[in-house]
Amino acid sequence: METHPAPFALGTFSEPDGTPFVALVVEEQRAVPLAPLAAEAGTPWSANSVADLLGDWDGALARIDRILARAGAMPPGIPVDGLLAHAPVAPRQIVCVGANYRKHVIDLVMAQGAGAETENMSVEQRRDHVARRTDARARDGIPYAFPRLSGALCGPSDPVVIPRDAEQFDWELELAVVIGREAWRVPRERALDFVAGYTVVNDLTRRELVYRPDIKSLGSDWLRAKSGPGFMPCGPFLLPARFVPDPQSLHIEFRLNGEVMQSESTADMLFDVARQIEYISSYVRLFPGDLVATGSPAGNGMHYGRFLRPGDVMEGRIAGMGTQRNLCVAEGA
């Protein structure tokens, strides 16, 4: 049976005014720089970011395993709180999956009106009707996916600039899949073999720009609504897939100014990670380092009628992948 070292994540860090470096992250608290560890083990190491490793992910993990085997005990490392964490990936492509959490979808449909056929139903009957339709989509339907520009990506502690004309700037915390091998027409049963690891993203959205009233037949305007600079905080850590036996048993939590707004299991997804990769790779060739944002659970700002304002502090966490903290600031401040 294949054995691996104790679980670790990977991060790209720098000290103040320092050069970025790759580190193993232990228990989300300690960063162990890989370059000096590799030098002690007599293993060449040149990568300065986690993104550098993704072109040959299997080879990179094998080198890390050899380094750890020769090093013996894990060094104490550096407290991550004293380091600047950067986004762990630099994707060529970002694909987002929307309307993918059961409770979230049911809440949205109920808020928008469940259709003329439910006019004479009680609230409970309408909700049951919507739930049955949602379950039928999960069983017989397909995911809803769309591209997003990679320029939206920012770091896990970068300030998020709220555009001066934004009216409904909203959060959507999500599990993100990092692709580890080129993927084209991948069957569901093999899909997870193409995953390098997982990280955290916040899919920030200008709700007032999502729908175009002037061209309703063309649908959603994701360019304006989701691709602004800094609209996708990412990280802090990449957790290798080998340490995630089931991506459908992770817990997502988002806090706004310390108050829990989203708290849900990835088990609530309508289309699991494997199905999403199967679907997306049927139409798009995915490359190592590409990012798939897998949808957001219930509890975004639209649900509460409360949108982001300057001074807000967003915290997003998935166990093993760390916590991102982003301060919202006004444009031009």
mmCIF file of C-alpha atoms in Angstrom:
data_model
loop_
_atom_site.group_PDB
_atom_site.id
_atom_site.type_symbol
_atom_site.label_atom_id
_atom_site.label_comp_id
_atom_site.label_asym_id
_atom_site.label_seq_id
_atom_site.Cartn_x
_atom_site.Cartn_y
_atom_site.Cartn_z
ATOM 1 C CA MET A 1 0.000 0.000 0.000
ATOM 2 C CA GLU A 2 1.267 3.467 -0.937
ATOM 3 C CA THR A 3 2.087 5.633 2.074
ATOM 4 C CA HIS A 4 2.385 9.395 2.277
ATOM 5 C CA PRO A 5 3.810 11.837 4.844
ATOM 6 C CA ALA A 6 1.563 13.385 7.478
ATOM 7 C CA PRO A 7 -0.955 15.809 5.916
ATOM 8 C CA PHE A 8 0.328 19.160 4.768
ATOM 9 C CA ALA A 9 -0.886 22.006 2.618
ATOM 10 C CA LEU A 10 1.203 24.161 0.312
ATOM 11 C CA GLY A 11 1.423 27.931 0.240
ATOM 12 C CA THR A 12 3.262 30.744 -1.488
ATOM 13 C CA PHE A 13 4.566 33.224 1.070
ATOM 14 C CA SER A 14 6.879 36.160 1.431
ATOM 15 C CA GLU A 15 8.298 38.048 4.351
ATOM 16 C CA PRO A 16 7.961 41.863 4.279
ATOM 17 C CA ASP A 17 9.717 43.109 1.136
ATOM 18 C CA GLY A 18 11.034 39.582 0.549
ATOM 19 C CA THR A 19 11.101 37.159 -2.368
ATOM 20 C CA PRO A 20 8.173 34.723 -2.590
ATOM 21 C CA PHE A 21 8.866 31.139 -1.566
ATOM 22 C CA VAL A 22 7.021 27.829 -1.406
ATOM 23 C CA ALA A 23 6.362 26.269 1.975
ATOM 24 C CA LEU A 24 4.680 23.249 3.434
ATOM 25 C CA VAL A 25 1.927 24.294 5.819
ATOM 26 C CA VAL A 26 1.439 22.172 8.920
ATOM 27 C CA GLU A 27 -1.826 22.350 10.863
ATOM 28 C CA GLU A 28 -2.568 25.711 9.183
ATOM 29 C CA GLN A 29 -0.139 27.363 11.627
ATOM 30 C CA ARG A 30 3.468 26.713 10.566
ATOM 31 C CA ALA A 31 5.146 27.291 7.220
ATOM 32 C CA VAL A 32 8.200 25.162 6.447
ATOM 33 C CA PRO A 33 10.115 26.655 3.467
ATOM 34 C CA LEU A 34 10.901 23.922 0.970
ATOM 35 C CA ALA A 35 14.087 25.318 -0.607
ATOM 36 C CA PRO A 36 16.321 25.004 2.495
ATOM 37 C CA LEU A 37 14.725 21.661 3.343
ATOM 38 C CA ALA A 38 15.494 20.455 -0.184
ATOM 39 C CA ALA A 39 19.086 21.702 0.066
ATOM 40 C CA GLU A 40 19.605 19.737 3.279
ATOM 41 C CA ALA A 41 18.206 16.659 1.558
ATOM 42 C CA GLY A 42 20.417 17.159 -1.504
ATOM 43 C CA THR A 43 17.400 17.609 -3.803
ATOM 44 C CA PRO A 44 17.364 20.428 -6.409
ATOM 45 C CA TRP A 45 14.609 22.976 -5.850
ATOM 46 C CA SER A 46 13.884 26.106 -7.899
ATOM 47 C CA ALA A 47 10.148 26.787 -7.535
ATOM 48 C CA ASN A 48 9.191 30.117 -5.953
ATOM 49 C CA SER A 49 5.435 29.559 -5.965
ATOM 50 C CA VAL A 50 2.926 26.742 -5.722
ATOM 51 C CA ALA A 51 1.824 27.682 -9.250
ATOM 52 C CA ASP A 52 5.312 26.694 -10.468
ATOM 53 C CA LEU A 53 4.679 23.130 -9.266
ATOM 54 C CA LEU A 54 1.432 22.545 -11.098
ATOM 55 C CA GLY A 55 2.954 21.974 -14.542
ATOM 56 C CA ASP A 56 4.310 18.644 -13.248
ATOM 57 C CA TRP A 57 2.206 18.086 -10.169
ATOM 58 C CA ASP A 58 2.842 14.362 -9.788
ATOM 59 C CA GLY A 59 6.577 14.931 -10.115
ATOM 60 C CA ALA A 60 6.473 17.820 -7.628
ATOM 61 C CA LEU A 61 4.693 15.703 -5.018
ATOM 62 C CA ALA A 62 7.195 12.881 -5.543
ATOM 63 C CA ARG A 63 10.073 15.314 -4.943
ATOM 64 C CA ILE A 64 8.405 16.627 -1.800
ATOM 65 C CA ASP A 65 7.946 13.066 -0.544
ATOM 66 C CA ARG A 66 11.648 12.359 -1.099
ATOM 67 C CA ILE A 67 12.657 15.573 0.654
ATOM 68 C CA LEU A 68 10.507 14.736 3.680
ATOM 69 C CA ALA A 69 11.764 11.143 3.790
ATOM 70 C CA ARG A 70 15.375 12.317 3.884
ATOM 71 C CA ALA A 71 14.684 15.137 6.333
ATOM 72 C CA GLY A 72 13.103 12.843 8.925
ATOM 73 C CA ALA A 73 11.202 14.999 11.413
ATOM 74 C CA MET A 74 9.388 18.064 10.089
ATOM 75 C CA PRO A 75 11.245 21.269 11.106
ATOM 76 C CA PRO A 76 9.348 23.679 13.384
ATOM 77 C CA GLY A 77 8.889 26.227 10.593
ATOM 78 C CA ILE A 78 7.697 29.831 10.728
ATOM 79 C CA PRO A 79 4.346 30.988 12.158
ATOM 80 C CA VAL A 80 2.146 31.764 9.157
ATOM 81 C CA ASP A 81 0.713 34.807 10.935
ATOM 82 C CA GLY A 82 4.071 36.518 10.454
ATOM 83 C CA LEU A 83 4.126 35.938 6.692
ATOM 84 C CA LEU A 84 2.284 37.374 3.720
ATOM 85 C CA ALA A 85 0.334 34.625 1.957
ATOM 86 C CA HIS A 86 -0.213 34.980 -1.781
ATOM 87 C CA ALA A 87 -2.826 33.298 -3.955
ATOM 88 C CA PRO A 88 -1.576 29.700 -4.292
ATOM 89 C CA VAL A 89 -2.441 29.462 -7.988
ATOM 90 C CA ALA A 90 -2.156 31.536 -11.170
ATOM 91 C CA PRO A 91 -4.748 29.890 -13.403
ATOM 92 C CA ARG A 92 -4.846 30.183 -17.158
ATOM 93 C CA GLN A 93 -8.582 29.570 -16.969
ATOM 94 C CA ILE A 94 -11.237 29.956 -14.279
ATOM 95 C CA VAL A 95 -14.562 28.162 -14.644
ATOM 96 C CA CYS A 96 -17.382 28.866 -12.199
ATOM 97 C CA VAL A 97 -20.336 26.614 -11.457
ATOM 98 C CA GLY A 98 -23.510 28.356 -10.338
ATOM 99 C CA ALA A 99 -26.775 27.334 -8.697
ATOM 100 C CA ASN A 100 -25.123 24.216 -7.297
ATOM 101 C CA TYR A 101 -26.183 23.986 -3.645
ATOM 102 C CA ARG A 102 -29.588 22.493 -2.995
ATOM 103 C CA LYS A 103 -30.709 24.735 -0.142
ATOM 104 C CA HIS A 104 -29.347 27.823 -1.866
ATOM 105 C CA VAL A 105 -31.218 27.057 -5.089
ATOM 106 C CA ILE A 106 -34.461 26.358 -3.255
ATOM 107 C CA ASP A 107 -34.133 29.633 -1.324
ATOM 108 C CA LEU A 108 -33.476 31.571 -4.551
ATOM 109 C CA VAL A 109 -36.457 30.091 -6.372
ATOM 110 C CA MET A 110 -38.738 30.705 -3.383
ATOM 111 C CA ALA A 111 -37.593 34.323 -3.167
ATOM 112 C CA GLN A 112 -38.134 34.917 -6.901
ATOM 113 C CA GLY A 113 -41.503 33.174 -7.046
ATOM 114 C CA ALA A 114 -41.937 29.475 -7.650
ATOM 115 C CA GLY A 115 -44.095 29.809 -10.783
ATOM 116 C CA ALA A 116 -47.749 30.181 -11.670
ATOM 117 C CA GLU A 117 -48.474 26.519 -10.946
ATOM 118 C CA THR A 118 -47.832 27.163 -7.231
ATOM 119 C CA GLU A 119 -50.129 30.177 -6.768
ATOM 120 C CA ASN A 120 -52.707 28.272 -4.717
ATOM 121 C CA MET A 121 -50.169 26.368 -2.622
ATOM 122 C CA SER A 122 -49.125 27.077 0.945
ATOM 123 C CA VAL A 123 -45.533 28.144 1.605
ATOM 124 C CA GLU A 124 -44.693 24.607 2.731
ATOM 125 C CA GLN A 125 -46.278 23.101 -0.386
ATOM 126 C CA ARG A 126 -44.425 25.545 -2.644
ATOM 127 C CA ARG A 127 -41.127 24.745 -0.975
ATOM 128 C CA ASP A 128 -41.756 21.007 -1.354
ATOM 129 C CA HIS A 129 -42.633 21.553 -5.029
ATOM 130 C CA VAL A 130 -39.416 23.533 -5.626
ATOM 131 C CA ALA A 131 -37.389 20.906 -3.752
ATOM 132 C CA ARG A 132 -38.742 18.144 -6.015
ATOM 133 C CA ARG A 133 -37.876 20.179 -9.124
ATOM 134 C CA THR A 134 -34.387 20.848 -7.767
ATOM 135 C CA ASP A 135 -33.827 17.171 -7.003
ATOM 136 C CA ALA A 136 -35.000 16.267 -10.515
ATOM 137 C CA ARG A 137 -32.426 18.667 -11.962
ATOM 138 C CA ALA A 138 -29.686 17.085 -9.863
ATOM 139 C CA ARG A 139 -30.749 13.635 -11.042
ATOM 140 C CA ASP A 140 -31.424 14.317 -14.736
ATOM 141 C CA GLY A 141 -29.952 17.724 -15.523
ATOM 142 C CA ILE A 142 -26.543 19.245 -16.124
ATOM 143 C CA PRO A 143 -24.390 21.749 -14.198
ATOM 144 C CA TYR A 144 -24.519 25.458 -15.013
ATOM 145 C CA ALA A 145 -20.968 26.656 -15.713
ATOM 146 C CA PHE A 146 -19.421 29.822 -17.140
ATOM 147 C CA PRO A 147 -15.910 31.276 -17.596
ATOM 148 C CA ARG A 148 -14.449 34.063 -15.509
ATOM 149 C CA LEU A 149 -11.385 36.180 -16.312
ATOM 150 C CA SER A 150 -8.254 35.307 -14.344
ATOM 151 C CA GLY A 151 -7.527 38.999 -13.703
ATOM 152 C CA ALA A 152 -10.203 38.853 -10.980
ATOM 153 C CA LEU A 153 -7.937 36.745 -8.764
ATOM 154 C CA CYS A 154 -6.305 38.355 -5.723
ATOM 155 C CA GLY A 155 -4.566 37.193 -2.561
ATOM 156 C CA PRO A 156 -6.177 35.849 0.611
ATOM 157 C CA SER A 157 -5.384 38.979 2.621
ATOM 158 C CA ASP A 158 -5.475 41.656 -0.086
ATOM 159 C CA PRO A 159 -7.863 44.584 0.399
ATOM 160 C CA VAL A 160 -10.960 44.246 -1.777
ATOM 161 C CA VAL A 161 -11.857 47.486 -3.524
ATOM 162 C CA ILE A 162 -15.594 48.066 -3.811
ATOM 163 C CA PRO A 163 -16.281 49.873 -7.105
ATOM 164 C CA ARG A 164 -17.612 53.363 -6.481
ATOM 165 C CA ASP A 165 -20.755 52.667 -8.510
ATOM 166 C CA ALA A 166 -21.469 49.210 -7.056
ATOM 167 C CA GLU A 167 -24.960 48.900 -5.596
ATOM 168 C CA GLN A 168 -25.110 45.234 -4.567
ATOM 169 C CA PHE A 169 -21.600 43.894 -3.996
ATOM 170 C CA ASP A 170 -22.031 40.363 -2.687
ATOM 171 C CA TRP A 171 -19.981 37.473 -1.336
ATOM 172 C CA GLU A 172 -20.065 33.777 -2.330
ATOM 173 C CA LEU A 173 -17.566 31.552 -0.530
ATOM 174 C CA GLU A 174 -16.679 28.417 -2.489
ATOM 175 C CA LEU A 175 -14.538 25.321 -2.633
ATOM 176 C CA ALA A 176 -12.193 25.620 -5.607
ATOM 177 C CA VAL A 177 -10.724 22.662 -7.471
ATOM 178 C CA VAL A 178 -7.177 23.043 -8.794
ATOM 179 C CA ILE A 179 -6.557 20.952 -11.906
ATOM 180 C CA GLY A 180 -3.356 18.875 -11.860
ATOM 181 C CA ARG A 181 -3.361 17.258 -15.323
ATOM 182 C CA GLU A 182 -4.625 18.238 -18.750
ATOM 183 C CA ALA A 183 -8.268 17.171 -18.850
ATOM 184 C CA TRP A 184 -10.371 16.679 -21.962
ATOM 185 C CA ARG A 185 -13.553 14.583 -22.057
ATOM 186 C CA VAL A 186 -12.822 12.998 -18.705
ATOM 187 C CA PRO A 187 -15.366 10.409 -17.480
ATOM 188 C CA ARG A 188 -16.844 10.975 -14.055
ATOM 189 C CA GLU A 189 -15.306 7.840 -12.569
ATOM 190 C CA ARG A 190 -11.790 9.125 -13.366
ATOM 191 C CA ALA A 191 -12.393 12.844 -12.803
ATOM 192 C CA LEU A 192 -10.816 13.144 -9.348
ATOM 193 C CA ASP A 193 -7.561 11.697 -10.736
ATOM 194 C CA PHE A 194 -7.126 15.019 -12.543
ATOM 195 C CA VAL A 195 -7.330 17.123 -9.367
ATOM 196 C CA ALA A 196 -4.110 18.487 -7.869
ATOM 197 C CA GLY A 197 -5.805 19.859 -4.798
ATOM 198 C CA TYR A 198 -8.336 22.248 -3.338
ATOM 199 C CA THR A 199 -8.365 25.811 -2.109
ATOM 200 C CA VAL A 200 -10.774 28.554 -0.997
ATOM 201 C CA VAL A 201 -12.200 31.295 -3.211
ATOM 202 C CA ASN A 202 -14.697 34.080 -2.627
ATOM 203 C CA ASP A 203 -16.684 34.610 -5.816
ATOM 204 C CA LEU A 204 -17.517 38.298 -5.375
ATOM 205 C CA THR A 205 -20.380 39.538 -7.514
ATOM 206 C CA ARG A 206 -22.069 42.800 -8.438
ATOM 207 C CA ARG A 207 -25.655 41.573 -8.280
ATOM 208 C CA GLU A 208 -27.094 44.644 -9.977
ATOM 209 C CA LEU A 209 -25.094 43.824 -13.130
ATOM 210 C CA VAL A 210 -25.888 40.115 -13.438
ATOM 211 C CA TYR A 211 -28.997 40.494 -15.599
ATOM 212 C CA ARG A 212 -29.211 42.690 -18.706
ATOM 213 C CA PRO A 213 -32.736 44.143 -19.044
ATOM 214 C CA ASP A 214 -31.862 45.487 -22.508
ATOM 215 C CA ILE A 215 -31.057 42.030 -23.926
ATOM 216 C CA LYS A 216 -32.958 39.602 -21.736
ATOM 217 C CA SER A 217 -32.704 36.755 -24.239
ATOM 218 C CA LEU A 218 -28.886 36.717 -23.888
ATOM 219 C CA GLY A 219 -28.954 35.918 -20.173
ATOM 220 C CA SER A 220 -26.337 36.948 -17.617
ATOM 221 C CA ASP A 221 -23.545 39.504 -17.914
ATOM 222 C CA TRP A 222 -20.770 37.718 -16.011
ATOM 223 C CA LEU A 223 -18.041 39.958 -17.479
ATOM 224 C CA ARG A 224 -19.278 43.049 -15.638
ATOM 225 C CA ALA A 225 -20.711 41.229 -12.642
ATOM 226 C CA LYS A 226 -17.803 38.957 -11.698
ATOM 227 C CA SER A 227 -14.527 39.792 -13.448
ATOM 228 C CA GLY A 228 -13.462 43.078 -11.854
ATOM 229 C CA PRO A 229 -9.994 43.356 -10.290
ATOM 230 C CA GLY A 230 -9.892 41.652 -6.905
ATOM 231 C CA PHE A 231 -13.303 40.033 -7.342
ATOM 232 C CA MET A 232 -11.955 36.571 -6.428
ATOM 233 C CA PRO A 233 -9.819 36.338 -3.259
ATOM 234 C CA CYS A 234 -8.030 32.985 -3.399
ATOM 235 C CA GLY A 235 -6.235 30.881 -0.805
ATOM 236 C CA PRO A 236 -4.412 30.938 1.448
ATOM 237 C CA PHE A 237 -3.369 27.283 1.003
ATOM 238 C CA LEU A 238 -3.638 24.503 -1.545
ATOM 239 C CA LEU A 239 -4.519 21.211 0.137
ATOM 240 C CA PRO A 240 -3.308 18.284 -2.017
ATOM 241 C CA ALA A 241 -6.072 15.971 -3.183
ATOM 242 C CA ARG A 242 -4.328 12.983 -1.557
ATOM 243 C CA PHE A 243 -5.328 14.475 1.815
ATOM 244 C CA VAL A 244 -8.987 14.987 0.809
ATOM 245 C CA PRO A 245 -10.522 11.503 0.617
ATOM 246 C CA ASP A 246 -13.980 12.916 -0.121
ATOM 247 C CA PRO A 247 -14.448 16.461 -1.459
ATOM 248 C CA GLN A 248 -18.156 16.103 -0.700
ATOM 249 C CA SER A 249 -17.540 16.025 3.062
ATOM 250 C CA LEU A 250 -15.920 19.436 3.561
ATOM 251 C CA HIS A 251 -17.349 22.322 5.563
ATOM 252 C CA ILE A 252 -17.525 25.872 4.199
ATOM 253 C CA GLU A 253 -17.842 28.846 6.554
ATOM 254 C CA PHE A 254 -18.012 32.564 5.774
ATOM 255 C CA ARG A 255 -18.059 35.310 8.398
ATOM 256 C CA LEU A 256 -18.794 38.977 7.882
ATOM 257 C CA ASN A 257 -17.374 41.144 10.662
ATOM 258 C CA GLY A 258 -17.213 38.031 12.834
ATOM 259 C CA GLU A 259 -20.822 36.926 12.228
ATOM 260 C CA VAL A 260 -21.392 33.571 10.503
ATOM 261 C CA MET A 261 -23.299 34.116 7.262
ATOM 262 C CA GLN A 262 -22.585 30.871 5.399
ATOM 263 C CA SER A 263 -22.062 27.481 7.033
ATOM 264 C CA GLU A 264 -22.661 24.393 4.939
ATOM 265 C CA SER A 265 -21.261 21.022 3.895
ATOM 266 C CA THR A 266 -20.181 20.360 0.327
ATOM 267 C CA ALA A 267 -22.498 17.347 0.586
ATOM 268 C CA ASP A 268 -25.299 19.813 -0.295
ATOM 269 C CA MET A 269 -23.971 20.197 -3.855
ATOM 270 C CA LEU A 270 -26.407 19.237 -6.591
ATOM 271 C CA PHE A 271 -23.549 18.169 -8.878
ATOM 272 C CA ASP A 272 -20.487 16.828 -7.116
ATOM 273 C CA VAL A 273 -16.901 17.711 -7.995
ATOM 274 C CA ALA A 274 -16.428 14.678 -10.240
ATOM 275 C CA ARG A 275 -19.585 15.431 -12.226
ATOM 276 C CA GLN A 276 -18.524 19.066 -12.657
ATOM 277 C CA ILE A 277 -15.139 18.067 -14.076
ATOM 278 C CA GLU A 278 -16.782 15.537 -16.383
ATOM 279 C CA TYR A 279 -19.208 18.181 -17.645
ATOM 280 C CA ILE A 280 -16.732 21.057 -18.040
ATOM 281 C CA SER A 281 -14.075 18.914 -19.710
ATOM 282 C CA SER A 282 -16.662 17.800 -22.255
ATOM 283 C CA TYR A 283 -16.581 21.343 -23.693
ATOM 284 C CA VAL A 284 -13.354 22.940 -22.425
ATOM 285 C CA ARG A 285 -9.815 21.579 -22.327
ATOM 286 C CA LEU A 286 -8.589 22.126 -18.767
ATOM 287 C CA PHE A 287 -4.901 22.664 -18.074
ATOM 288 C CA PRO A 288 -2.750 22.163 -14.972
ATOM 289 C CA GLY A 289 -3.306 25.055 -12.605
ATOM 290 C CA ASP A 290 -6.790 25.890 -13.899
ATOM 291 C CA LEU A 291 -9.412 26.650 -11.277
ATOM 292 C CA VAL A 292 -12.976 25.357 -10.997
ATOM 293 C CA ALA A 293 -15.114 27.237 -8.477
ATOM 294 C CA THR A 294 -17.751 24.707 -7.470
ATOM 295 C CA GLY A 295 -20.627 26.919 -6.337
ATOM 296 C CA SER A 296 -21.635 28.692 -3.156
ATOM 297 C CA PRO A 297 -24.024 27.556 -0.412
ATOM 298 C CA ALA A 298 -26.950 29.491 1.002
ATOM 299 C CA GLY A 299 -26.280 32.658 2.950
ATOM 300 C CA ASN A 300 -24.953 35.290 0.586
ATOM 301 C CA GLY A 301 -25.782 38.976 0.856
ATOM 302 C CA MET A 302 -28.822 38.761 -1.402
ATOM 303 C CA HIS A 303 -30.342 36.289 1.053
ATOM 304 C CA TYR A 304 -29.892 38.711 3.952
ATOM 305 C CA GLY A 305 -30.561 41.901 2.003
ATOM 306 C CA ARG A 306 -27.170 43.122 3.216
ATOM 307 C CA PHE A 307 -24.345 43.851 0.802
ATOM 308 C CA LEU A 308 -20.669 44.647 1.300
ATOM 309 C CA ARG A 309 -19.598 48.083 2.477
ATOM 310 C CA PRO A 310 -16.220 49.782 3.037
ATOM 311 C CA GLY A 311 -14.827 48.684 6.405
ATOM 312 C CA ASP A 312 -16.352 45.199 6.272
ATOM 313 C CA VAL A 313 -14.022 42.307 7.036
ATOM 314 C CA MET A 314 -14.679 39.061 5.178
ATOM 315 C CA GLU A 315 -13.364 35.755 6.534
ATOM 316 C CA GLY A 316 -13.685 32.531 4.577
ATOM 317 C CA ARG A 317 -12.533 29.148 5.757
ATOM 318 C CA ILE A 318 -12.421 25.501 4.747
ATOM 319 C CA ALA A 319 -10.561 23.191 7.138
ATOM 320 C CA GLY A 320 -7.042 22.375 5.982
ATOM 321 C CA MET A 321 -7.042 25.174 3.400
ATOM 322 C CA GLY A 322 -6.729 28.037 5.846
ATOM 323 C CA THR A 323 -8.711 31.230 6.409
ATOM 324 C CA GLN A 324 -8.732 34.179 4.075
ATOM 325 C CA ARG A 325 -9.330 37.648 5.552
ATOM 326 C CA ASN A 326 -10.054 40.555 3.281
ATOM 327 C CA LEU A 327 -10.874 44.115 4.248
ATOM 328 C CA CYS A 328 -13.348 45.934 2.003
ATOM 329 C CA VAL A 329 -12.236 49.434 1.043
ATOM 330 C CA ALA A 330 -13.810 52.198 -1.024
ATOM 331 C CA GLU A 331 -12.482 52.832 -4.512
ATOM 332 C CA GLY A 332 -10.053 55.731 -4.415
ATOM 333 C CA ALA A 333 -9.585 55.509 -0.636
#
